[in-house]
mmCIF file of C-alpha atoms and ligand atoms in Angstrom:
data_model
loop_
_atom_site.group_PDB
_atom_site.id
_atom_site.type_symbol
_atom_site.label_atom_id
_atom_site.label_comp_id
_atom_site.label_asym_id
_atom_site.label_seq_id
_atom_site.Cartn_x
_atom_site.Cartn_y
_atom_site.Cartn_z
ATOM 1 C CA MET A 183 0.000 0.000 0.000
ATOM 2 C CA PRO A 184 1.395 3.459 -0.838
ATOM 3 C CA ARG A 185 2.166 5.776 2.074
ATOM 4 C CA LEU A 186 -0.858 7.943 2.890
ATOM 5 C CA TYR A 187 -0.884 11.492 4.249
ATOM 6 C CA SER A 188 -3.559 13.758 5.742
ATOM 7 C CA ASN A 189 -4.499 16.593 3.424
ATOM 8 C CA LEU A 190 -6.422 19.397 5.116
ATOM 9 C CA ILE A 191 -9.113 20.148 2.535
ATOM 10 C CA GLY A 192 -11.708 22.149 4.461
ATOM 11 C CA TRP A 193 -12.020 24.377 7.505
ATOM 12 C CA GLY A 194 -14.688 26.365 9.290
ATOM 13 C CA HIS A 195 -15.564 27.902 12.609
ATOM 14 C CA TYR A 196 -18.553 29.173 14.491
ATOM 15 C CA ALA A 197 -18.839 31.590 17.392
ATOM 16 C CA PRO A 198 -22.113 32.568 19.072
ATOM 17 C CA GLU A 199 -23.447 36.004 18.108
ATOM 18 C CA ASN A 200 -23.506 37.363 21.636
ATOM 19 C CA ILE A 201 -20.298 39.261 22.443
ATOM 20 C CA VAL A 202 -19.489 40.101 26.066
ATOM 21 C CA THR A 203 -16.859 42.781 26.661
ATOM 22 C CA ASN A 204 -14.668 43.237 29.715
ATOM 23 C CA ASP A 205 -16.748 46.256 30.656
ATOM 24 C CA ASP A 206 -19.865 44.083 30.585
ATOM 25 C CA LEU A 207 -18.185 41.781 33.110
ATOM 26 C CA THR A 208 -17.491 44.628 35.523
ATOM 27 C CA LYS A 209 -21.270 44.686 36.119
ATOM 28 C CA ILE A 210 -21.188 41.048 37.259
ATOM 29 C CA VAL A 211 -17.942 40.634 39.234
ATOM 30 C CA ASP A 212 -15.353 42.868 40.889
ATOM 31 C CA THR A 213 -12.975 43.251 37.959
ATOM 32 C CA SER A 214 -11.810 45.801 35.399
ATOM 33 C CA ASP A 215 -11.000 45.984 31.705
ATOM 34 C CA GLU A 216 -7.475 46.992 32.693
ATOM 35 C CA TRP A 217 -6.944 43.897 34.909
ATOM 36 C CA ILE A 218 -8.329 41.469 32.337
ATOM 37 C CA GLN A 219 -6.400 42.924 29.420
ATOM 38 C CA SER A 220 -3.107 43.295 31.256
ATOM 39 C CA ARG A 221 -3.243 39.770 32.782
ATOM 40 C CA SER A 222 -4.656 37.880 29.806
ATOM 41 C CA GLY A 223 -4.853 40.040 26.663
ATOM 42 C CA ILE A 224 -8.602 39.353 26.438
ATOM 43 C CA LYS A 225 -10.924 42.187 25.344
ATOM 44 C CA GLN A 226 -14.116 40.270 24.625
ATOM 45 C CA ARG A 227 -15.514 36.761 24.265
ATOM 46 C CA HIS A 228 -18.485 35.116 22.514
ATOM 47 C CA ILE A 229 -21.014 33.629 24.909
ATOM 48 C CA ALA A 230 -23.548 31.009 23.841
ATOM 49 C CA GLY A 231 -27.210 31.964 23.521
ATOM 50 C CA GLU A 232 -29.991 29.714 24.769
ATOM 51 C CA ASN A 233 -30.172 27.901 21.417
ATOM 52 C CA ASP A 234 -26.442 27.168 21.266
ATOM 53 C CA PHE A 235 -25.145 23.836 22.488
ATOM 54 C CA THR A 236 -21.808 22.123 22.082
ATOM 55 C CA SER A 237 -23.456 19.759 19.598
ATOM 56 C CA THR A 238 -25.015 22.537 17.495
ATOM 57 C CA MET A 239 -21.853 24.670 17.488
ATOM 58 C CA SER A 240 -19.809 21.606 16.463
ATOM 59 C CA THR A 241 -22.291 20.806 13.728
ATOM 60 C CA GLU A 242 -22.208 24.332 12.341
ATOM 61 C CA ALA A 243 -18.391 24.480 12.265
ATOM 62 C CA ALA A 244 -18.203 21.004 10.678
ATOM 63 C CA ARG A 245 -20.903 21.877 8.130
ATOM 64 C CA ARG A 246 -18.896 24.942 7.053
ATOM 65 C CA ALA A 247 -15.694 22.869 6.777
ATOM 66 C CA MET A 248 -17.451 20.126 4.773
ATOM 67 C CA LYS A 249 -19.145 22.628 2.474
ATOM 68 C CA GLN A 250 -15.883 24.299 1.716
ATOM 69 C CA ALA A 251 -14.158 20.974 1.067
ATOM 70 C CA GLY A 252 -16.986 19.847 -1.227
ATOM 71 C CA VAL A 253 -17.480 16.800 0.969
ATOM 72 C CA GLU A 254 -20.964 15.297 1.339
ATOM 73 C CA PRO A 255 -22.129 13.485 4.488
ATOM 74 C CA GLU A 256 -21.769 10.087 2.750
ATOM 75 C CA ASP A 257 -18.101 10.845 1.980
ATOM 76 C CA VAL A 258 -17.167 11.111 5.658
ATOM 77 C CA ASP A 259 -15.646 7.946 7.156
ATOM 78 C CA PHE A 260 -15.109 9.111 10.730
ATOM 79 C CA LEU A 261 -15.836 12.004 13.102
ATOM 80 C CA ILE A 262 -13.911 13.131 16.170
ATOM 81 C CA VAL A 263 -15.210 15.886 18.436
ATOM 82 C CA ALA A 264 -12.793 17.280 21.009
ATOM 83 C CA THR A 265 -14.534 18.977 23.929
ATOM 84 C CA SER A 266 -14.662 19.160 27.706
ATOM 85 C CA SER A 267 -18.175 20.566 27.748
ATOM 86 C CA PRO A 268 -20.373 17.957 26.026
ATOM 87 C CA ASP A 269 -24.156 18.421 25.993
ATOM 88 C CA TYR A 270 -24.395 15.446 28.381
ATOM 89 C CA ILE A 271 -21.809 13.295 30.158
ATOM 90 C CA THR A 272 -23.546 10.362 28.443
ATOM 91 C CA PRO A 273 -24.063 9.979 25.466
ATOM 92 C CA PRO A 274 -20.867 11.101 23.718
ATOM 93 C CA VAL A 275 -21.656 14.428 22.034
ATOM 94 C CA SER A 276 -19.948 13.157 18.871
ATOM 95 C CA SER A 277 -22.960 10.913 18.202
ATOM 96 C CA GLN A 278 -25.309 13.886 18.400
ATOM 97 C CA VAL A 279 -23.070 15.758 15.962
ATOM 98 C CA GLN A 280 -22.877 12.703 13.665
ATOM 99 C CA ASP A 281 -26.690 12.637 13.594
ATOM 100 C CA GLN A 282 -27.067 16.398 13.063
ATOM 101 C CA LEU A 283 -24.622 16.253 10.148
ATOM 102 C CA GLY A 284 -26.346 13.202 8.636
ATOM 103 C CA LEU A 285 -23.123 11.161 8.717
ATOM 104 C CA LYS A 286 -23.212 7.384 8.463
ATOM 105 C CA CYS A 287 -19.950 6.631 10.221
ATOM 106 C CA GLY A 288 -18.307 6.054 13.563
ATOM 107 C CA ALA A 289 -17.890 9.002 15.889
ATOM 108 C CA MET A 290 -15.961 9.577 19.066
ATOM 109 C CA THR A 291 -15.458 12.307 21.625
ATOM 110 C CA ALA A 292 -11.977 13.235 22.827
ATOM 111 C CA MET A 293 -12.044 14.818 26.286
ATOM 112 C CA VAL A 294 -8.517 16.126 26.629
ATOM 113 C CA GLY A 295 -9.154 19.660 27.861
ATOM 114 C CA CYS A 296 -7.749 22.521 25.827
ATOM 115 C CA THR A 297 -5.374 20.067 24.169
ATOM 116 C CA GLY A 298 -8.217 18.000 22.695
ATOM 117 C CA PHE A 299 -8.179 19.257 19.120
ATOM 118 C CA VAL A 300 -4.496 18.470 18.604
ATOM 119 C CA TYR A 301 -4.952 15.009 20.162
ATOM 120 C CA ALA A 302 -7.926 14.475 17.815
ATOM 121 C CA LEU A 303 -6.065 15.654 14.716
ATOM 122 C CA VAL A 304 -3.165 13.330 15.487
ATOM 123 C CA THR A 305 -5.616 10.461 16.029
ATOM 124 C CA ALA A 306 -7.317 11.208 12.688
ATOM 125 C CA ASP A 307 -3.933 11.184 10.989
ATOM 126 C CA GLN A 308 -3.195 7.696 12.340
ATOM 127 C CA PHE A 309 -6.434 6.333 10.818
ATOM 128 C CA ILE A 310 -5.521 7.966 7.519
ATOM 129 C CA GLN A 311 -1.976 6.603 7.534
ATOM 130 C CA THR A 312 -3.194 3.032 8.110
ATOM 131 C CA GLY A 313 -5.721 3.371 5.303
ATOM 132 C CA ALA A 314 -8.578 2.620 7.722
ATOM 133 C CA TYR A 315 -10.433 5.834 6.883
ATOM 134 C CA ARG A 316 -10.139 8.208 3.961
ATOM 135 C CA THR A 317 -12.089 11.316 4.955
ATOM 136 C CA ILE A 318 -12.320 12.450 8.574
ATOM 137 C CA VAL A 319 -13.981 15.463 10.191
ATOM 138 C CA VAL A 320 -12.199 16.779 13.286
ATOM 139 C CA VAL A 321 -13.968 19.303 15.515
ATOM 140 C CA GLY A 322 -12.894 21.248 18.599
ATOM 141 C CA ALA A 323 -15.857 22.784 20.420
ATOM 142 C CA GLU A 324 -16.525 24.255 23.808
ATOM 143 C CA LEU A 325 -19.528 25.722 25.575
ATOM 144 C CA ILE A 326 -17.625 26.562 28.670
ATOM 145 C CA SER A 327 -19.744 29.525 29.813
ATOM 146 C CA ARG A 328 -22.385 27.188 31.294
ATOM 147 C CA ASN A 329 -19.716 25.474 33.388
ATOM 148 C CA LEU A 330 -18.350 28.701 34.841
ATOM 149 C CA ASP A 331 -19.061 30.161 38.242
ATOM 150 C CA TRP A 332 -20.186 33.669 37.319
ATOM 151 C CA GLU A 333 -19.411 34.725 40.904
ATOM 152 C CA ASP A 334 -15.747 33.669 40.580
ATOM 153 C CA ARG A 335 -13.786 36.480 38.976
ATOM 154 C CA THR A 336 -10.643 34.352 38.756
ATOM 155 C CA THR A 337 -12.221 32.124 36.083
ATOM 156 C CA CYS A 338 -15.327 33.701 34.555
ATOM 157 C CA VAL A 339 -13.454 36.548 32.830
ATOM 158 C CA LEU A 340 -11.091 34.209 30.984
ATOM 159 C CA PHE A 341 -13.221 31.874 28.891
ATOM 160 C CA GLY A 342 -15.460 31.981 25.817
ATOM 161 C CA ASP A 343 -17.567 29.675 23.636
ATOM 162 C CA GLY A 344 -17.135 28.523 20.044
ATOM 163 C CA ALA A 345 -16.205 25.712 17.671
ATOM 164 C CA GLY A 346 -13.764 25.064 14.843
ATOM 165 C CA ALA A 347 -13.489 22.133 12.439
ATOM 166 C CA VAL A 348 -11.342 20.709 9.673
ATOM 167 C CA VAL A 349 -11.770 17.982 7.076
ATOM 168 C CA VAL A 350 -8.711 15.845 6.438
ATOM 169 C CA GLN A 351 -8.506 13.408 3.553
ATOM 170 C CA ALA A 352 -6.004 10.743 2.512
ATOM 171 C CA THR A 353 -3.607 11.607 -0.286
ATOM 172 C CA GLU A 354 -0.431 9.998 -1.607
ATOM 173 C CA THR A 355 1.244 13.406 -1.944
ATOM 174 C CA PRO A 356 3.396 14.184 1.114
ATOM 175 C CA CYS A 357 1.688 16.670 3.461
ATOM 176 C CA GLY A 358 -0.051 16.613 6.852
ATOM 177 C CA LEU A 359 1.635 15.596 10.083
ATOM 178 C CA ARG A 360 5.419 15.681 10.020
ATOM 179 C CA ALA A 361 5.871 15.158 13.727
ATOM 180 C CA PHE A 362 3.849 15.231 16.911
ATOM 181 C CA GLU A 363 4.087 14.930 20.668
ATOM 182 C CA LEU A 364 1.199 14.082 22.995
ATOM 183 C CA GLY A 365 1.893 14.638 26.677
ATOM 184 C CA SER A 366 0.250 14.297 30.073
ATOM 185 C CA GLU A 367 1.251 15.119 33.649
ATOM 186 C CA GLY A 368 -1.699 13.702 35.572
ATOM 187 C CA ALA A 369 -0.209 14.611 38.945
ATOM 188 C CA GLY A 370 -1.460 18.128 38.240
ATOM 189 C CA TYR A 371 -5.060 17.026 37.604
ATOM 190 C CA GLU A 372 -6.572 19.374 40.194
ATOM 191 C CA ALA A 373 -5.083 22.509 38.604
ATOM 192 C CA ILE A 374 -8.078 22.737 36.224
ATOM 193 C CA ILE A 375 -11.079 20.790 37.445
ATOM 194 C CA ALA A 376 -14.868 20.655 37.707
ATOM 195 C CA TYR A 377 -15.406 18.268 40.632
ATOM 196 C CA CYS A 378 -19.060 17.410 40.109
ATOM 197 C CA PRO A 379 -20.880 15.644 38.513
ATOM 198 C CA GLY A 380 -18.624 12.646 38.117
ATOM 199 C CA THR A 381 -18.257 9.260 39.713
ATOM 200 C CA ALA A 382 -15.864 10.688 42.318
ATOM 201 C CA GLU A 383 -18.408 13.314 43.323
ATOM 202 C CA PRO A 384 -21.939 12.348 42.276
ATOM 203 C CA VAL A 385 -24.515 15.111 42.391
ATOM 204 C CA THR A 386 -25.896 15.959 45.826
ATOM 205 C CA HIS A 387 -27.633 19.087 47.070
ATOM 206 C CA GLU A 388 -24.635 19.759 49.327
ATOM 207 C CA ARG A 389 -22.205 19.667 46.408
ATOM 208 C CA ILE A 390 -24.383 21.928 44.282
ATOM 209 C CA ASP A 391 -24.672 24.373 47.199
ATOM 210 C CA ALA A 392 -20.869 24.298 47.505
ATOM 211 C CA ARG A 393 -20.689 25.108 43.765
ATOM 212 C CA ARG A 394 -18.598 21.989 43.078
ATOM 213 C CA GLN A 395 -20.089 21.768 39.562
ATOM 214 C CA TYR A 396 -18.155 24.758 38.258
ATOM 215 C CA LEU A 397 -14.745 24.942 36.638
ATOM 216 C CA ARG A 398 -11.950 25.810 39.076
ATOM 217 C CA MET A 399 -8.443 26.747 38.046
ATOM 218 C CA ASN A 400 -5.206 27.316 39.906
ATOM 219 C CA GLY A 401 -4.166 30.071 37.504
ATOM 220 C CA ARG A 402 -0.612 30.459 38.747
ATOM 221 C CA ALA A 403 0.134 26.721 38.612
ATOM 222 C CA VAL A 404 -1.297 26.467 35.101
ATOM 223 C CA PHE A 405 0.606 29.556 34.016
ATOM 224 C CA LYS A 406 3.899 27.990 35.155
ATOM 225 C CA PHE A 407 3.041 24.672 33.508
ATOM 226 C CA ALA A 408 1.984 26.367 30.259
ATOM 227 C CA THR A 409 5.036 28.605 29.884
ATOM 228 C CA ARG A 410 7.368 25.668 30.574
ATOM 229 C CA THR A 411 5.564 23.118 28.422
ATOM 230 C CA MET A 412 4.792 25.233 25.399
ATOM 231 C CA GLY A 413 8.387 26.074 24.584
ATOM 232 C CA GLU A 414 9.813 22.664 25.508
ATOM 233 C CA SER A 415 7.247 20.693 23.540
ATOM 234 C CA LEU A 416 7.515 22.940 20.506
ATOM 235 C CA GLN A 417 11.294 22.532 20.550
ATOM 236 C CA ARG A 418 11.046 18.725 20.815
ATOM 237 C CA VAL A 419 8.548 18.452 17.987
ATOM 238 C CA MET A 420 10.644 20.729 15.755
ATOM 239 C CA ASP A 421 13.679 18.560 16.579
ATOM 240 C CA LYS A 422 11.705 15.451 15.580
ATOM 241 C CA ALA A 423 10.806 17.106 12.282
ATOM 242 C CA GLY A 424 14.401 18.298 11.805
ATOM 243 C CA MET A 425 13.194 21.905 11.677
ATOM 244 C CA THR A 426 13.986 25.278 13.220
ATOM 245 C CA PRO A 427 11.578 28.193 13.749
ATOM 246 C CA ASP A 428 12.733 29.558 10.365
ATOM 247 C CA ASP A 429 11.147 26.528 8.663
ATOM 248 C CA ILE A 430 7.729 27.145 10.224
ATOM 249 C CA ASP A 431 5.397 29.497 8.357
ATOM 250 C CA LEU A 432 2.828 29.936 11.121
ATOM 251 C CA PHE A 433 2.687 29.065 14.825
ATOM 252 C CA ILE A 434 -0.815 28.483 16.176
ATOM 253 C CA PRO A 435 -0.672 28.130 19.967
ATOM 254 C CA HIS A 436 -3.622 27.476 22.258
ATOM 255 C CA GLN A 437 -5.211 30.853 22.939
ATOM 256 C CA ALA A 438 -5.342 30.809 26.744
ATOM 257 C CA ASN A 439 -3.525 33.990 27.547
ATOM 258 C CA ALA A 440 -1.528 36.495 25.495
ATOM 259 C CA ARG A 441 1.163 36.606 28.196
ATOM 260 C CA ILE A 442 1.807 32.849 27.895
ATOM 261 C CA ILE A 443 2.147 33.169 24.129
ATOM 262 C CA GLU A 444 4.384 36.247 24.412
ATOM 263 C CA TYR A 445 6.591 34.422 26.919
ATOM 264 C CA ALA A 446 7.094 31.523 24.482
ATOM 265 C CA VAL A 447 7.724 33.915 21.584
ATOM 266 C CA LYS A 448 10.467 35.644 23.566
ATOM 267 C CA LYS A 449 12.004 32.499 25.029
ATOM 268 C CA MET A 450 12.173 30.745 21.658
ATOM 269 C CA ASN A 451 12.962 33.833 19.654
ATOM 270 C CA LEU A 452 9.974 33.318 17.364
ATOM 271 C CA PRO A 453 9.107 36.101 14.896
ATOM 272 C CA PRO A 454 5.898 37.589 16.400
ATOM 273 C CA GLU A 455 4.381 38.112 12.933
ATOM 274 C CA LYS A 456 4.405 34.324 12.469
ATOM 275 C CA VAL A 457 2.425 33.699 15.659
ATOM 276 C CA VAL A 458 -1.362 33.681 15.538
ATOM 277 C CA MET A 459 -3.106 35.451 18.403
ATOM 278 C CA ASN A 460 -6.869 35.981 18.602
ATOM 279 C CA VAL A 461 -7.390 35.554 22.352
ATOM 280 C CA ASP A 462 -8.304 39.269 22.491
ATOM 281 C CA ARG A 463 -11.509 38.557 20.524
ATOM 282 C CA TYR A 464 -12.477 35.069 21.747
ATOM 283 C CA GLY A 465 -11.014 34.583 25.231
ATOM 284 C CA ASN A 466 -9.937 31.056 26.046
ATOM 285 C CA THR A 467 -12.220 28.701 24.092
ATOM 286 C CA SER A 468 -10.327 25.613 25.302
ATOM 287 C CA ALA A 469 -10.499 22.783 22.724
ATOM 288 C CA ALA A 470 -11.987 25.185 20.167
ATOM 289 C CA SER A 471 -9.181 27.729 20.312
ATOM 290 C CA ILE A 472 -6.677 26.130 17.919
ATOM 291 C CA PRO A 473 -9.224 25.137 15.235
ATOM 292 C CA ILE A 474 -10.855 28.600 15.377
ATOM 293 C CA ALA A 475 -7.432 30.269 15.018
ATOM 294 C CA LEU A 476 -6.492 27.825 12.231
ATOM 295 C CA SER A 477 -9.757 28.407 10.392
ATOM 296 C CA GLU A 478 -9.369 32.188 10.647
ATOM 297 C CA ALA A 479 -5.755 32.022 9.439
ATOM 298 C CA LEU A 480 -6.777 29.923 6.421
ATOM 299 C CA SER A 481 -9.802 32.075 5.590
ATOM 300 C CA GLU A 482 -7.721 35.249 5.770
ATOM 301 C CA GLY A 483 -4.971 33.764 3.586
ATOM 302 C CA ARG A 484 -2.531 34.022 6.470
ATOM 303 C CA ALA A 485 -2.013 30.250 6.181
ATOM 304 C CA LYS A 486 -1.522 29.257 2.560
ATOM 305 C CA PRO A 487 -1.259 26.053 0.509
ATOM 306 C CA GLY A 488 2.082 24.383 1.154
ATOM 307 C CA ASP A 489 2.695 26.191 4.443
ATOM 308 C CA THR A 490 4.191 24.401 7.427
ATOM 309 C CA LEU A 491 2.224 25.021 10.624
ATOM 310 C CA ALA A 492 3.095 24.390 14.252
ATOM 311 C CA LEU A 493 0.061 23.732 16.482
ATOM 312 C CA ILE A 494 0.714 23.750 20.231
ATOM 313 C CA GLY A 495 -1.930 22.926 22.841
ATOM 314 C CA PHE A 496 -1.833 22.759 26.647
ATOM 315 C CA GLY A 497 -4.395 22.586 29.403
ATOM 316 C CA ALA A 498 -6.457 20.407 31.753
ATOM 317 C CA GLY A 499 -5.018 17.059 32.712
ATOM 318 C CA LEU A 500 -2.507 18.549 32.780
ATOM 319 C CA THR A 501 -1.884 17.766 29.113
ATOM 320 C CA TRP A 502 -0.075 19.159 26.133
ATOM 321 C CA ALA A 503 0.175 18.320 22.433
ATOM 322 C CA SER A 504 2.227 19.728 19.585
ATOM 323 C CA THR A 505 2.398 18.966 15.895
ATOM 324 C CA ILE A 506 4.165 20.184 12.812
ATOM 325 C CA PHE A 507 1.572 20.022 10.034
ATOM 326 C CA ASP A 508 2.141 20.716 6.333
ATOM 327 C CA LEU A 509 -0.786 22.083 4.362
ATOM 328 C CA GLY A 510 -1.092 20.289 1.033
ATOM 329 C CA THR A 511 -0.285 21.930 -2.277
ATOM 330 C CA THR A 512 -2.040 19.320 -4.399
ATOM 331 C CA LEU A 513 -5.198 17.390 -3.805
ATOM 332 C CA THR A 514 -4.296 14.223 -5.633
ATOM 333 C CA GLU A 515 -7.482 12.325 -5.036
ATOM 334 C CA THR A 516 -11.060 13.441 -5.429
ATOM 335 C CA PRO A 517 -13.685 12.752 -2.799
ATOM 336 C CA LYS A 518 -15.351 9.381 -3.291
ATOM 337 C CA ARG A 519 -18.686 10.731 -4.436
ATOM 338 C CA ALA A 520 -18.642 14.518 -4.369
ATOM 339 C CA GLU A 521 -17.245 16.599 -7.203
ATOM 340 C CA PRO A 522 -14.155 18.529 -6.115
ATOM 341 C CA LYS A 523 -14.403 22.313 -6.222
ATOM 342 C CA ALA A 524 -11.810 24.346 -8.048
ATOM 343 C CA THR A 525 -9.373 26.223 -5.862
ATOM 344 C CA VAL A 526 -9.661 29.972 -6.021
ATOM 345 C CA ILE A 527 -6.906 32.125 -4.615
ATOM 346 C CA SER A 528 -8.422 35.543 -4.885
ATOM 347 C CA GLY A 529 -6.491 38.752 -5.398
ATOM 348 C CA ASP A 530 -6.490 39.587 -1.719
ATOM 349 C CA GLY A 531 -4.870 36.255 -0.909
ATOM 350 C CA VAL A 532 -8.005 34.621 0.450
ATOM 351 C CA VAL A 533 -8.023 30.914 -0.231
ATOM 352 C CA GLU A 534 -11.410 29.522 -1.076
ATOM 353 C CA GLY A 535 -12.319 25.953 -1.774
ATOM 354 C CA LEU A 536 -9.926 23.041 -1.775
ATOM 355 C CA ILE A 537 -6.229 23.380 -1.374
ATOM 356 C CA ALA A 538 -5.179 22.036 -4.741
HETATM 357 O O1 LIG B 132 -6.733 26.820 28.890
HETATM 358 C C1 LIG B 132 -6.338 26.302 30.124
HETATM 359 C C2 LIG B 132 -5.077 26.868 30.466
HETATM 360 N N1 LIG B 132 -5.275 27.999 31.339
HETATM 361 C C3 LIG B 132 -4.346 28.917 31.372
HETATM 362 O O2 LIG B 132 -3.386 28.865 30.638
HETATM 363 C C4 LIG B 132 -4.436 30.000 32.415
HETATM 364 C C5 LIG B 132 -3.085 30.219 33.012
HETATM 365 N N2 LIG B 132 -3.063 31.243 34.049
HETATM 366 C C6 LIG B 132 -3.196 32.557 33.763
HETATM 367 O O3 LIG B 132 -3.367 32.898 32.614
HETATM 368 C C7 LIG B 132 -3.055 33.565 34.871
HETATM 369 O O4 LIG B 132 -2.550 32.910 36.012
HETATM 370 C C8 LIG B 132 -4.377 34.276 35.198
HETATM 371 C C9 LIG B 132 -4.759 35.214 34.066
HETATM 372 C C10 LIG B 132 -5.459 33.269 35.446
HETATM 373 C C11 LIG B 132 -4.218 35.119 36.474
HETATM 374 O O5 LIG B 132 -3.137 36.015 36.341
HETATM 375 P P1 LIG B 132 -2.072 36.162 37.519
HETATM 376 O O6 LIG B 132 -1.139 37.233 37.136
HETATM 377 O O7 LIG B 132 -1.484 34.794 37.752
HETATM 378 O O8 LIG B 132 -2.950 36.656 38.713
HETATM 379 P P2 LIG B 132 -3.150 35.980 40.147
HETATM 380 O O9 LIG B 132 -3.972 34.751 40.041
HETATM 381 O O10 LIG B 132 -1.811 35.861 40.765
HETATM 382 O O11 LIG B 132 -3.999 37.096 40.891
HETATM 383 C C12 LIG B 132 -3.429 38.376 41.158
HETATM 384 C C13 LIG B 132 -4.465 39.219 41.896
HETATM 385 C C14 LIG B 132 -5.093 38.513 43.091
HETATM 386 O O12 LIG B 132 -5.261 39.458 44.107
HETATM 387 P P3 LIG B 132 -4.257 39.484 45.351
HETATM 388 O O13 LIG B 132 -4.318 38.130 45.972
HETATM 389 O O14 LIG B 132 -2.916 39.787 44.757
HETATM 390 O O15 LIG B 132 -4.818 40.578 46.200
HETATM 391 C C15 LIG B 132 -6.452 38.097 42.586
HETATM 392 O O16 LIG B 132 -7.413 38.009 43.604
HETATM 393 O O17 LIG B 132 -5.542 39.546 41.024
HETATM 394 C C16 LIG B 132 -6.789 39.215 41.641
HETATM 395 N N3 LIG B 132 -7.748 38.829 40.614
HETATM 396 C C17 LIG B 132 -8.487 39.720 39.953
HETATM 397 N N4 LIG B 132 -8.587 41.053 40.017
HETATM 398 C C18 LIG B 132 -9.436 41.672 39.174
HETATM 399 C C19 LIG B 132 -8.004 37.593 40.164
HETATM 400 N N5 LIG B 132 -8.933 37.658 39.182
HETATM 401 C C20 LIG B 132 -9.253 38.971 39.035
HETATM 402 C C21 LIG B 132 -10.132 39.665 38.188
HETATM 403 N N6 LIG B 132 -10.180 41.003 38.295
HETATM 404 N N7 LIG B 132 -10.878 39.032 37.269
#
């Protein structure tokens, strides 16, 4: 069997309409625009409306990615949804998304915190390399605002809701994952945690009264972990790929905090213009942050066919994941049933349609 690679052929993202600014938050908790911006770089975030759910946001992002790729539901062989805020603990939200998209394939949910999308993309790539599946939809989605304690200023100002998705498809032309690293330091599991509901802390009135259902974060511990891990993991994955920062066209780190990203940029001497940052507009959207940033970069023509990307995630677990991913320059195979769209690179550098 010829060697198979993952070609990223479609991308899309969705963010709820409702935008909440830092000033809006000053009416809810004792905080200020100055504190939030100086500590995190966040100016605003999208917050889900009553008709938004993790499943519906995932479906919308995936639908946009599939439409752009010219992939029909029957072309999709597998679906992975990365999230830590599923509609329900059971069933897996991926099955709801599979149904909403009209897919006739297997579906799984990856709960790996903010790192989930990179874990899911690497997993999809393994299925493609073995020839098990040809076309896979990978989603990162998070409706974190319903899991936040809106009386806790240390967490509620930092997060936002949204979803991003990509379609990857097998090709014989070299592209896709060059190298990856998936990491976990479970000893730090309490640094980002929602205690209840779960089998360790089933729901009781006492636990609800104690607000054990909401996300808690030891910000300083996570900050230390993130600044250490981001640089080290990126370096290791570049070493694996035999690359230096000069060889990378675009760095897309998890958008948790501008200060964490700036620290890594300085420490690793990365050119700031090659580093994607949209945390100011979205806040920390956890598993959705990298696919939203990736989708925006592709839509704006900031990531182009043939580019080499570095994706770096870190978060709950504590976990981290990094990959070096080449965007394809040629789509060598057409979708099984759908007609491929022509690629249009418009005058302003916006890439539409398939990367071909
Ligand atoms: O995606 C998952 C990964 N998560 C992350 O990467 C988050 C990593 N951590 C961080 O980004 C930062 O630690 C935070 C942004 C969460 C906090 O920044 P910090 O510089 O570490 O602040 P701090 O927690 O040390 O708090 C400093 C002060 C405290 O007051 P005292 O004890 O010095 O009097 C807090 O009570 O700021 C206070 N504070 C606030 N003040 C105004 C905490 N939250 C707020 C707030 N508004 N929202």
